[in-house]
Amino acid sequence: MSAGGIKPARPFQQAARVTLANPQMRRNLRHATTTIREKRLRAVAELPDWEALRDEGAALKDHVMAHLADALLDLEAAVQARGGRVHWARDAAEARGIVADIAAAHGAREVIKVKSISTDEIELNAALAERGIHAIETDLAELIVQLAEDRPSHILVPAIHRNRAEIRDLFRRKLGAELLTDEPKQLAEAARLYLREKFLTTRVAVSGANFAVAESGTVCVVESEGNGRMCVTMPGVLVSVMGIEKVLPTWQDMAVFLRLLPRSSTAERMNPYTSFWSGVTPGDGPQEFHLVLLDNGRTDVLADEVGRQTLRCIRCSACLNVCPVYERVGGHAYGSVYPGPIGAILTPQLLHLEDRNANTLPWASSLCGACYDACPVKINIPEVLLYLRGKITEEKPLSAEAIAFKTAAWVMSEPHRFEGAIKLARSGQGPLVKNGAIHALPGMLGGWTEARDLPAFPPQTFREWWRGRPAPQPRETDGQAQTSEGELLAPQRGDRGPA
Amino acid sequence: MIVDLFITCLNDAMFPRTGEATVRLLERLGQTVRFNAAQTCCGQMHFNSGYQEDALNLVRHFARTFRDASVVVAPSGSCVGMVRDLYPRAAEWAGDERLLEEVNALTPRVFELSEFLVGHLGVEDVGAYYPHRVTYHQTCHALRVLRVGDAPLRLLRNVRGLNLVELPAVDQCCGFGGTFSVKNADTSTAMLADKVQNVMSTGAEACTAGDNSCLMHIGGGLSRLRAGTRTVHLAEILASTEQEVFA
């Protein structure tokens, strides 16, 4: 069963080593992220107004966040008016209880699931199992992860870390498809045969939600395979679990996100299946509909002025695909169902910055900024990373590292101290220097010299050079002309203004 | 024009030749160069590592030091990125309105070297000579925070004798990230390994960039592999002439 949850079992640094030491997984990740990165750039380049669309998406989300309570109450009223039931879940335990009670009340032994990140967040599958109910993932990649008793490693492509040969072996073992080859068509057919039977026989379905429209009480799931469509139409009972930030006030707002999401996530102009449902319709589709509105830390994120932008996220996964750190370590290193750059800011915030392991995530970034450029709703992920680093560091007791940084700041705040420190380092570096470079550093700096040399301090600093330098003469250099003010005319002048 | 130099703490201590090159280059282009010896560090290392209160002292120090400058130029994309992009954040998060005003007044006058040359002085040919095969690494801060675009490439293309070869995956981070390279050394090393491979694949004699922190990282990896490719700051290439090859 696919494990879930958002509490990392280990600090990022430790968890990252597992994938870093697995060359096959690294090759799989690199191949997949490189491919989708290039596809996304092409898909985005097709739209001349992409930047304006990003701005619009960000502004709409910010507007919803500023009026979230109203939007949710409108949604509740509209869902109820159409014969659905709305449940408010403060935390994961409440949400798990609500869904499990509904399934149990219908005597379900199995439930089918789709779009299950929010249900993974609350670790629903394990809670259902405790009540004797088996959850079946119907998204192909989720199914692979579930059959492998693995964890999802990507928001959109949960089995991104697996290649076709690995999946073939898994299906041979778990689905009894012994003659299977690793051809995608055959793999899909094996999964289809297994899932179709489940769609036809299972009475309760659980879904997540990409969006919900408050004005009509409509819930939306966007997907590629059609399995989600089967889940939300075939069974008699449908329970949808959605984070409270997924609500949109109007259908007009939806138009913006249905353009932003597919290009950012799968690099498609439009996704193959977009399913909408509003309450219940007698004689058509599920006859009982429950909407679980999940908070689980979100209102605290909302209350934070800088962190709030995290809730704009539409789970497209563009930031994962462009992140050089994610590409090397994969999703498991983040220890949460929300991996990659967005996970590095979302996970610790959902846990109120109280989880020690989750609090290592804001440092899981070189701050290269690629995630911010790719984000369709302009979440300034580097900014939030830095903000969280500050908050987490403030709370920590004084460590050796903190003392080192505080000392450095004291030294740096005064040029004479700074200069004195350089002289001291220069005279003390002798034993470490070999052929002009340092090949091994002691203590917490040792990580650097595992794979890199460090140049030695040169004999003279810049400021020493500057002090010793003769006052500059007005010079006629290289035979180039000067203006009457003495300003040298450059050999060639290009366009003024930023490049 | 009087140009105030911000040499940055790393350049001052570890790469003084980059500072010297910047001085020579700007003077050759007719600028009056000033070095305010009160300057120290922009505070990026502290801010990025989570020590924001400590960083704030350095932000204040920088703002005081350069208050009267008409133009501040630094041979470092990441330090200028810190000043322009994060000084306002630092002041806001500390709730220091006065500092916010000060830095908002200052930041539009702070430039990275290549953007100053091309965007502000309007110079693309600085009269340099550097007869080597060179590849250029785009640093993340210059690329995504300062948006210097192709300014460094325009400058390099006009260097006589220089054979510019394209670096594969040029926009990928080298994995330095300040303390990231120490705190998450394994991940950083994995990123560096790819960068070093790409540099070596170009057959360049030198890899250049506008930032010695990235170059120190890439150079550290090349040195460990005894790759035979050097790293050299863009300013040192641009300062080189037929009379004196600087780098």
XYZ file of C-alpha atoms in Angstrom:
746
model
C 0.000 0.000 0.000
C 1.322 3.417 -0.844
C 2.411 5.049 2.337
C 1.769 8.733 2.648
C 1.803 11.537 5.089
C 3.775 14.698 5.364
C 6.052 13.913 8.294
C 9.537 13.106 7.005
C 11.091 10.140 8.791
C 14.597 11.546 8.421
C 16.353 14.860 7.831
C 16.616 15.771 4.132
C 20.385 15.418 4.065
C 20.200 11.776 5.176
C 17.244 10.864 2.986
C 18.897 12.416 -0.082
C 21.829 10.014 0.169
C 19.610 7.022 -0.665
C 18.810 8.255 -4.172
C 22.226 9.822 -4.676
C 23.693 6.351 -4.161
C 21.292 4.742 -6.670
C 22.555 5.369 -10.212
C 19.530 3.744 -11.888
C 17.096 5.954 -10.007
C 19.195 9.008 -10.847
C 19.191 8.105 -14.537
C 15.397 7.586 -14.461
C 14.868 10.940 -12.784
C 17.195 12.806 -15.077
C 15.646 11.328 -18.193
C 12.100 12.128 -17.069
C 12.735 15.640 -15.799
C 14.846 16.652 -18.785
C 12.166 15.459 -21.203
C 9.264 17.182 -19.476
C 11.312 20.349 -18.895
C 11.897 20.765 -22.604
C 8.286 19.940 -23.459
C 7.004 22.511 -20.982
C 9.176 25.246 -22.446
C 7.738 24.535 -25.899
C 4.144 24.452 -24.615
C 4.564 27.699 -22.724
C 6.279 29.445 -25.634
C 3.145 28.870 -27.741
C 1.194 31.363 -25.663
C 2.197 34.966 -26.296
C 0.400 36.085 -23.145
C 1.929 33.489 -20.807
C 3.443 36.048 -18.442
C 0.170 37.960 -18.224
C -1.631 34.688 -17.581
C 0.761 33.879 -14.731
C 0.096 37.298 -13.221
C -3.631 36.730 -13.538
C -3.390 33.312 -11.902
C -1.384 34.707 -9.013
C -3.748 37.654 -8.550
C -6.855 35.444 -8.634
C -5.407 33.078 -6.064
C -4.390 35.970 -3.820
C -7.892 37.344 -4.074
C -9.388 33.984 -3.070
C -6.972 33.750 -0.124
C -8.031 37.197 1.048
C -11.689 36.105 1.037
C -11.298 32.411 1.726
C -13.946 32.082 4.421
C -16.620 33.624 2.186
C -15.680 31.466 -0.776
C -15.828 28.295 1.330
C -19.194 29.165 2.850
C -20.555 29.864 -0.641
C -19.187 26.520 -1.780
C -20.791 24.723 1.159
C -24.180 26.304 0.505
C -24.067 25.487 -3.206
C -23.004 21.855 -2.647
C -25.808 21.377 -0.125
C -28.353 22.998 -2.427
C -27.446 20.355 -5.028
C -27.895 17.455 -2.666
C -24.289 16.998 -1.511
C -22.965 16.969 2.048
C -20.075 19.085 3.277
C -17.722 18.090 6.106
C -15.135 20.371 7.694
C -11.936 18.650 8.822
C -9.557 20.598 11.045
C -6.750 18.079 10.764
C -5.704 14.797 9.180
C -7.253 12.651 11.914
C -10.666 14.283 11.520
C -10.548 13.927 7.760
C -9.531 10.255 7.957
C -12.366 9.589 10.391
C -14.972 11.250 8.193
C -14.027 9.286 5.073
C -13.632 5.972 6.901
C -17.024 6.392 8.616
C -18.744 7.013 5.293
C -17.109 3.980 3.668
C -17.871 1.791 6.690
C -21.503 2.959 6.792
C -21.903 1.523 3.300
C -20.277 -1.737 4.313
C -17.452 -1.217 1.822
C -14.557 -3.712 1.764
C -12.853 -1.854 -1.063
C -12.833 1.744 -2.268
C -11.426 3.056 -5.535
C -9.387 6.240 -5.470
C -8.209 8.936 -7.821
C -6.222 12.177 -7.531
C -5.136 11.140 -4.135
C -2.460 13.580 -2.928
C -4.683 15.154 -0.294
C -5.764 11.685 0.827
C -2.080 10.685 0.975
C -1.464 13.814 3.032
C -3.922 12.530 5.647
C -2.702 8.909 5.295
C -6.163 7.717 4.419
C -5.200 4.304 3.041
C -3.718 3.168 6.336
C -6.758 4.443 8.254
C -9.096 2.559 5.914
C -6.995 -0.598 6.236
C -7.412 -0.442 10.006
C -11.151 -0.629 9.450
C -10.755 -3.565 7.066
C -11.216 -1.486 3.906
C -8.763 -1.842 1.046
C -8.086 1.307 -0.976
C -7.274 0.796 -4.651
C -5.389 3.496 -6.474
C -6.657 3.873 -10.041
C -4.208 6.407 -11.395
C -1.743 4.229 -13.316
C 1.354 5.650 -11.673
C -0.266 5.588 -8.227
C -1.205 1.972 -8.854
C 2.423 1.171 -9.687
C 3.575 2.823 -6.477
C 0.899 1.007 -4.484
C 1.669 -2.419 -5.950
C 5.384 -1.866 -5.312
C 4.623 -0.884 -1.689
C 6.603 2.216 -2.505
C 5.995 5.908 -1.887
C 5.044 8.407 -4.591
C 8.030 10.521 -5.581
C 6.402 13.157 -7.770
C 3.164 15.122 -7.583
C 2.145 14.357 -11.131
C 4.197 11.298 -12.023
C 4.334 9.413 -8.725
C 6.359 6.586 -10.292
C 8.820 8.888 -12.067
C 11.684 7.089 -10.380
C 10.738 3.756 -11.988
C 11.487 2.673 -15.545
C 9.496 0.399 -17.820
C 11.464 -2.762 -17.098
C 10.904 -2.314 -13.389
C 7.164 -1.834 -13.962
C 6.976 -4.943 -16.181
C 8.539 -7.056 -13.438
C 6.157 -5.603 -10.885
C 3.038 -6.326 -12.975
C 4.266 -9.856 -13.661
C 4.533 -10.419 -9.927
C 1.453 -8.599 -8.675
C -1.115 -8.798 -11.465
C -0.202 -12.288 -12.637
C 0.542 -11.001 -16.135
C 3.395 -13.420 -16.696
C 4.005 -12.909 -20.419
C 4.142 -9.136 -20.235
C 6.809 -7.195 -22.168
C 7.941 -3.672 -21.273
C 6.036 -2.103 -24.164
C 3.906 0.790 -22.794
C 0.796 -0.449 -24.619
C 1.043 -3.869 -23.005
C 1.727 -2.409 -19.576
C -1.310 -0.132 -19.872
C -3.493 -3.051 -21.007
C -2.507 -5.140 -17.995
C -3.441 -2.301 -15.664
C -6.673 -1.683 -17.585
C -7.869 -5.273 -17.201
C -7.224 -5.130 -13.475
C -8.826 -1.705 -12.958
C -11.891 -2.224 -15.147
C -13.086 -5.006 -12.918
C -12.670 -2.711 -9.896
C -14.626 0.124 -11.541
C -17.525 -2.234 -12.237
C -17.697 -3.808 -8.785
C -16.735 -1.126 -6.258
C -19.506 0.971 -4.685
C -17.526 3.708 -2.919
C -15.005 6.063 -4.519
C -12.686 8.596 -2.950
C -11.240 11.463 -4.957
C -9.163 14.528 -4.455
C -9.937 17.759 -6.258
C -8.028 20.161 -8.447
C -10.538 22.960 -8.061
C -14.012 23.661 -6.757
C -16.269 26.439 -8.003
C -18.110 28.152 -5.159
C -20.896 29.723 -7.212
C -22.251 26.378 -8.418
C -20.873 23.909 -5.871
C -18.910 22.109 -8.583
C -15.846 19.993 -7.943
C -13.239 19.421 -10.667
C -10.642 16.772 -11.362
C -8.150 17.122 -14.188
C -6.437 13.952 -15.429
C -4.962 12.118 -18.374
C -6.158 8.543 -18.237
C -9.914 8.561 -17.813
C -9.655 6.418 -14.707
C -10.700 9.419 -12.665
C -13.778 9.850 -14.844
C -14.654 6.222 -14.076
C -14.209 6.808 -10.334
C -16.433 9.870 -10.178
C -19.218 8.400 -12.314
C -19.431 4.622 -11.754
C -19.777 4.050 -7.969
C -22.890 4.913 -5.977
C -21.050 6.933 -3.344
C -18.365 9.567 -3.959
C -16.283 11.258 -1.276
C -14.027 14.111 -2.381
C -11.306 15.413 -0.110
C -9.953 18.854 -0.957
C -7.610 21.323 0.668
C -9.503 24.492 1.491
C -7.217 26.535 -0.784
C -8.574 24.801 -3.893
C -11.787 26.814 -4.013
C -12.396 29.346 -6.807
C -15.296 31.819 -6.568
C -16.510 31.658 -10.174
C -16.361 29.682 -13.398
C -14.590 32.626 -14.986
C -11.636 32.020 -12.648
C -11.507 28.396 -13.744
C -10.771 29.451 -17.329
C -7.413 30.895 -16.273
C -6.316 27.809 -14.347
C -7.407 25.323 -17.002
C -4.967 27.104 -19.295
C -2.156 27.392 -16.759
C -2.307 23.884 -15.331
C -1.952 21.483 -18.310
C 0.885 23.412 -19.956
C 2.757 23.636 -16.665
C 2.255 20.051 -15.606
C 2.124 17.719 -18.597
C 3.145 20.315 -21.204
C -0.163 19.717 -22.968
C -2.361 22.436 -24.424
C -5.318 20.775 -22.779
C -5.494 17.712 -20.581
C -7.426 14.704 -21.933
C -10.064 14.458 -19.166
C -11.573 17.290 -17.149
C -14.450 16.070 -14.970
C -16.905 18.347 -13.183
C -19.633 17.271 -10.800
C -22.119 19.275 -8.784
C -23.895 17.485 -5.933
C -26.034 14.564 -7.073
C -28.258 14.009 -10.088
C -31.038 11.449 -9.629
C -30.454 8.410 -11.832
C -27.070 9.608 -13.103
C -23.704 9.070 -11.435
C -23.124 8.721 -7.679
C -26.329 9.130 -5.691
C -24.488 10.220 -2.567
C -21.809 12.899 -2.587
C -19.612 14.106 0.281
C -17.141 16.965 0.138
C -14.493 17.021 2.887
C -12.879 20.449 3.305
C -9.419 19.868 4.724
C -7.572 22.468 6.762
C -4.674 20.508 8.324
C -2.476 23.548 8.933
C -3.625 25.639 5.984
C -5.267 28.446 7.964
C -1.986 28.963 9.805
C -0.158 29.230 6.483
C -2.833 31.682 5.385
C -2.227 33.817 8.468
C 1.432 34.309 7.564
C 1.967 37.247 5.243
C 5.044 35.854 3.490
C 4.191 32.160 3.650
C 0.641 32.694 2.373
C 1.668 32.646 -1.305
C 2.408 28.907 -0.866
C -1.368 28.334 -0.948
C -1.541 29.601 -4.526
C -0.083 26.244 -5.580
C -2.156 24.298 -8.121
C 0.055 21.169 -7.803
C 1.275 21.313 -11.390
C 4.764 20.040 -10.463
C 6.591 22.403 -12.842
C 8.894 23.400 -9.981
C 9.903 19.785 -9.396
C 10.786 19.254 -13.021
C 13.086 22.263 -13.250
C 14.721 21.841 -9.844
C 18.359 20.688 -9.991
C 18.111 19.362 -6.440
C 14.946 17.340 -7.115
C 16.539 15.971 -10.290
C 19.390 14.477 -8.242
C 17.650 13.319 -5.072
C 14.102 12.485 -6.259
C 10.874 12.876 -4.344
C 11.502 10.414 -1.535
C 14.262 12.581 -0.091
C 11.656 15.166 0.888
C 9.870 12.608 3.061
C 6.429 14.030 2.314
C 3.733 13.567 -0.308
C 4.695 17.097 -1.361
C 8.238 16.823 -2.738
C 10.481 19.252 -4.591
C 10.675 23.012 -4.146
C 6.979 23.437 -3.334
C 7.219 20.616 -0.810
C 10.248 22.250 0.768
C 8.085 25.238 1.677
C 4.652 23.608 2.047
C 5.533 20.621 4.237
C 7.248 22.497 7.091
C 4.517 25.140 7.099
C 1.683 22.592 7.269
C 3.505 21.178 10.287
C 3.722 24.646 11.895
C 7.556 24.596 11.712
C 7.468 22.153 14.594
C 8.784 19.022 12.922
C 12.570 18.721 13.145
C 12.948 16.677 9.975
C 10.555 18.831 7.947
C 12.477 21.855 9.154
C 15.556 20.681 7.228
C 13.626 21.051 3.945
C 14.013 24.816 3.474
C 17.766 24.190 3.177
C 17.250 21.603 0.424
C 17.854 24.221 -2.241
C 20.783 25.980 -3.862
C 18.443 28.972 -4.359
C 18.975 28.887 -8.115
C 15.506 30.333 -8.692
C 14.431 28.028 -11.539
C 11.290 27.065 -9.569
C 10.098 30.656 -9.314
C 10.535 31.164 -13.053
C 8.543 28.018 -13.828
C 5.703 28.508 -11.332
C 2.457 29.282 -13.198
C 1.108 31.233 -10.205
C 4.401 32.989 -9.428
C 5.023 31.604 -5.974
C 8.357 33.152 -5.004
C 9.686 29.884 -3.648
C 13.253 31.153 -3.008
C 11.840 34.020 -0.974
C 9.705 31.703 1.150
C 12.656 29.314 1.583
C 14.754 32.142 3.003
C 11.935 33.392 5.170
C 11.409 29.932 6.652
C 15.160 29.471 7.176
C 15.111 32.663 9.236
C 12.107 31.574 11.297
C 13.488 28.111 11.962
C 16.955 29.383 12.869
C 15.515 31.933 15.294
C 13.765 29.176 17.215
C 16.827 26.956 17.527
C 19.055 26.894 20.587
C 22.514 28.365 20.066
C 24.568 25.824 18.087
C 28.232 25.746 17.082
C 27.087 26.870 13.651
C 25.133 29.798 15.081
C 28.152 30.902 17.080
C 30.321 30.711 13.960
C 27.833 32.826 11.997
C 27.423 35.350 14.794
C 31.186 35.679 15.125
C 31.526 36.099 11.374
C 28.863 38.813 11.363
C 30.646 40.621 14.181
C 33.942 40.418 12.303
C 32.354 41.507 9.020
C 30.557 44.492 10.466
C 33.842 46.373 10.901
C 36.524 46.542 8.147
C 39.477 46.446 10.552
C 38.222 43.266 12.163
C 37.567 41.763 8.729
C 41.080 42.586 7.605
C 42.559 41.212 10.818
C 40.648 37.966 10.351
C 41.964 37.540 6.808
C 45.546 38.083 8.044
C 44.974 35.526 10.761
C 43.526 32.985 8.320
C 46.352 33.635 5.875
C 49.041 32.994 8.458
C 47.212 29.995 9.894
C 46.345 28.218 6.622
C 49.930 26.956 6.074
C 49.465 23.338 7.157
C 46.317 22.990 4.990
C 47.835 24.344 1.765
C 49.418 22.042 -0.780
C 50.413 23.294 -4.243
C 48.487 26.515 -3.719
C 45.186 24.860 -2.823
C 43.417 23.355 0.170
C 42.374 19.731 -0.328
C 40.871 18.906 3.081
C 39.087 21.148 5.547
C 38.370 20.262 9.153
C 35.014 20.082 10.975
C 31.710 21.137 9.467
C 33.441 22.581 6.399
C 34.752 19.118 5.487
C 31.795 18.485 3.161
C 33.235 21.003 0.735
C 36.571 19.237 0.316
C 35.028 15.805 -0.218
C 34.895 16.591 -3.931
C 36.365 20.047 -4.378
C 39.611 21.877 -3.770
C 39.629 25.331 -2.262
C 42.026 28.035 -3.328
C 44.405 29.235 -0.618
C 44.254 32.843 0.612
C 46.495 34.857 -1.706
C 49.388 36.866 -0.184
C 47.632 40.194 -0.691
C 44.006 41.261 -0.294
C 42.339 43.659 -2.670
C 42.374 46.435 -0.107
C 46.084 45.949 0.515
C 46.677 46.264 -3.217
C 44.459 49.344 -3.388
C 46.319 51.053 -0.545
C 49.692 50.387 -2.124
C 48.652 51.558 -5.542
C 49.880 54.898 -6.906
C 47.160 57.518 -7.412
C 45.688 56.921 -10.883
C 46.973 59.261 -13.617
C 44.669 60.456 -16.349
C 45.943 58.139 -19.046
C 45.618 57.813 -22.764
C 45.112 54.145 -23.174
C 45.445 52.013 -26.260
C 45.293 55.030 -28.512
C 41.555 55.492 -27.938
C 39.924 58.886 -28.134
C 38.667 60.807 -25.127
C 35.899 63.347 -24.822
C 36.640 66.865 -23.616
C 35.536 65.851 -20.096
C 38.187 63.198 -20.116
C 35.665 60.400 -20.525
C 37.051 57.732 -22.728
C 35.068 56.908 -25.809
C 34.477 53.216 -25.948
C 35.439 51.454 -29.172
C 31.831 50.561 -29.861
C 28.597 51.564 -28.228
C 25.704 49.169 -28.169
C 22.089 49.704 -27.243
C 21.439 51.530 -24.038
C 19.062 50.069 -21.543
C 19.008 46.662 -20.001
C 20.072 43.780 -22.166
C 31.388 59.293 -13.816
C 32.469 58.382 -10.324
C 31.976 54.677 -9.823
C 32.022 53.284 -6.316
C 33.363 49.762 -6.216
C 31.835 47.059 -4.116
C 34.542 44.432 -4.304
C 32.695 41.904 -2.036
C 34.299 40.070 0.870
C 35.090 36.931 -1.114
C 36.879 38.869 -3.853
C 38.721 41.028 -1.341
C 40.062 38.074 0.609
C 40.355 35.293 -1.959
C 40.264 36.800 -5.456
C 41.939 40.218 -5.283
C 42.895 40.025 -8.961
C 39.227 40.220 -9.909
C 39.030 43.498 -8.006
C 42.202 44.789 -9.643
C 40.866 43.821 -13.060
C 37.600 45.633 -12.361
C 39.514 48.788 -11.430
C 41.723 48.640 -14.537
C 38.796 47.954 -16.821
C 36.631 50.772 -15.517
C 39.526 53.229 -15.584
C 40.386 52.201 -19.119
C 36.791 53.074 -20.023
C 37.276 56.528 -18.559
C 35.505 56.084 -15.245
C 36.763 57.541 -11.996
C 36.948 54.626 -9.608
C 36.544 54.935 -5.850
C 36.991 52.274 -3.188
C 35.385 53.027 0.128
C 37.482 51.051 2.586
C 34.656 50.932 5.120
C 32.916 48.250 3.037
C 32.887 44.630 4.171
C 30.274 42.051 3.176
C 26.748 42.232 1.769
C 25.443 39.741 4.332
C 24.222 37.185 1.796
C 25.840 34.237 3.520
C 24.095 35.069 6.780
C 20.754 35.909 5.222
C 20.676 32.776 3.090
C 21.673 30.557 5.991
C 18.852 31.785 8.219
C 20.832 34.240 10.376
C 18.759 37.185 9.379
C 19.327 39.327 12.427
C 23.072 39.081 11.919
C 22.623 39.790 8.227
C 20.649 42.898 9.086
C 23.705 44.470 10.726
C 25.610 43.951 7.491
C 22.717 45.356 5.446
C 22.788 48.479 7.602
C 26.549 48.699 7.261
C 26.325 48.457 3.467
C 23.573 51.077 3.319
C 25.668 53.471 5.438
C 28.841 52.846 3.446
C 27.310 53.521 0.052
C 24.725 56.137 1.023
C 26.421 58.883 -1.014
C 27.451 56.796 -4.010
C 25.966 57.744 -7.360
C 26.717 54.321 -8.822
C 27.928 51.166 -7.098
C 29.430 48.415 -9.259
C 30.394 44.924 -8.098
C 32.018 42.037 -9.972
C 29.512 39.618 -8.475
C 26.011 38.773 -9.625
C 25.063 37.048 -6.419
C 26.105 39.893 -4.102
C 24.320 42.446 -6.269
C 21.360 40.070 -6.331
C 21.389 40.059 -2.543
C 21.388 43.859 -2.430
C 18.783 44.490 -5.088
C 16.411 41.608 -4.463
C 16.768 40.787 -0.777
C 17.734 43.998 1.036
C 14.141 45.251 0.805
C 12.904 41.844 2.067
C 15.389 41.914 4.957
C 14.205 45.369 6.017
C 10.517 44.439 5.616
C 10.771 41.219 7.595
C 12.589 43.064 10.364
C 9.837 45.698 10.335
C 12.474 48.425 9.926
C 10.720 51.157 7.909
C 13.671 53.524 7.911
C 16.054 50.887 6.617
C 13.500 49.941 3.951
C 13.439 53.547 2.756
C 17.224 53.680 2.750
C 17.677 50.487 0.752
C 14.898 51.350 -1.666
C 16.719 54.582 -2.391
C 20.042 52.781 -2.800
C 19.266 49.601 -4.734
C 18.509 51.195 -8.136
C 22.102 52.505 -8.126
C 23.777 49.127 -7.540
C 24.907 47.174 -10.626
C 26.657 43.980 -11.535
C 29.712 44.684 -13.704
C 28.460 43.336 -17.054
C 25.038 44.946 -16.758
C 26.732 48.248 -15.865
C 29.025 48.068 -18.891
C 26.386 47.086 -21.428
C 23.202 48.502 -19.941
C 24.481 51.653 -18.314
C 27.643 52.700 -20.147
C 26.452 51.268 -23.424
C 29.787 49.587 -24.109
C 30.058 46.161 -25.676
C 33.621 46.233 -26.955
C 35.921 47.076 -24.079
C 39.055 46.729 -26.198
C 40.101 43.463 -24.599
C 42.398 40.788 -26.006
C 42.408 37.217 -24.719
C 43.592 34.548 -27.136
C 41.990 31.459 -25.580
C 39.181 28.984 -26.004
C 36.638 30.041 -23.349
C 33.250 28.787 -22.199
C 30.815 30.934 -20.233
C 28.742 29.744 -17.251
C 25.560 31.697 -16.567
C 25.311 32.183 -12.833
C 21.851 31.773 -11.299
C 21.664 35.203 -9.691
C 22.793 37.071 -12.801
C 20.410 35.010 -14.907
C 17.249 34.858 -12.804
C 17.512 37.597 -10.192
C 19.295 40.393 -12.063
C 18.222 39.307 -15.566
C 21.512 40.445 -17.083
C 20.524 38.493 -20.187
C 23.272 38.165 -22.764
C 25.300 41.183 -21.565
C 28.303 39.031 -20.578
C 28.157 37.177 -23.898
C 28.046 40.414 -25.880
C 31.164 41.548 -24.032
C 32.925 38.242 -24.608
C 32.067 38.155 -28.306
C 33.942 41.424 -28.743
C 37.119 40.222 -27.076
C 39.803 39.869 -29.729
C 41.401 36.459 -30.040
C 38.794 34.818 -27.837
C 37.147 31.648 -29.086
C 33.801 31.423 -27.294
C 32.372 27.893 -27.020
C 28.875 27.202 -25.779
C 28.491 25.396 -22.454
C 25.878 22.588 -22.536
C 23.048 23.057 -19.985
C 24.345 26.567 -19.459
C 21.397 27.645 -17.312
C 21.806 24.828 -14.778
C 23.002 25.675 -11.284
C 26.553 24.541 -10.426
C 25.346 23.455 -6.982
C 27.261 25.966 -4.893
C 24.446 27.833 -3.156
C 26.693 29.158 -0.388
C 26.304 27.016 2.697
C 24.233 24.556 0.608
C 27.558 23.140 -0.615
C 28.510 22.362 2.977
C 25.129 21.526 4.524
C 23.967 19.364 1.624
C 27.425 18.507 0.343
C 26.355 15.253 -1.342
C 23.591 16.848 -3.408
C 25.813 19.785 -4.225
C 28.538 17.397 -5.377
C 26.093 15.599 -7.684
C 25.189 18.926 -9.291
C 28.837 19.954 -9.534
C 29.796 16.666 -11.199
C 27.419 17.380 -14.096
C 28.605 20.970 -14.396
C 32.258 19.910 -14.475
C 31.492 17.249 -17.113
C 29.788 19.869 -19.263
C 32.697 22.288 -18.902
C 35.176 19.576 -19.836
C 33.081 18.541 -22.849
C 33.653 21.958 -24.423
C 37.417 21.511 -24.526
C 37.761 25.081 -23.227
C 40.991 26.277 -21.656
C 39.034 28.501 -19.309
C 35.534 28.636 -17.880
C 34.404 32.151 -17.064
C 31.482 33.711 -15.199
C 30.585 36.927 -13.471
C 30.815 35.508 -9.999
C 33.798 34.085 -8.147
C 31.673 32.081 -5.743
C 30.323 29.888 -8.555
C 33.774 29.820 -10.159
C 35.375 28.787 -6.873
C 32.949 25.858 -6.792
C 33.392 24.829 -10.418
C 37.131 25.471 -10.208
C 37.338 23.381 -7.049
C 35.756 20.465 -8.907
C 37.972 20.893 -11.982
C 41.063 21.112 -9.803
C 40.184 17.932 -7.937
C 39.863 16.117 -11.271
C 43.073 17.723 -12.560
C 40.994 18.675 -15.563
C 43.390 21.211 -17.036
C 40.608 23.768 -17.484
C 40.936 26.917 -15.399
C 38.274 29.213 -14.079
C 38.671 32.924 -14.598
C 36.398 35.811 -13.707
C 34.849 37.746 -16.584
C 36.446 40.987 -15.313
C 39.914 39.502 -15.694
C 39.266 38.571 -19.321
C 37.811 41.996 -20.049
C 40.764 43.727 -18.369
C 43.279 41.837 -20.507
C 44.849 43.674 -23.427
C 47.560 42.889 -25.949
C 49.974 44.810 -23.719
C 49.042 42.869 -20.616
C 47.157 39.617 -20.390
C 45.613 39.958 -16.978
C 44.066 36.585 -16.423
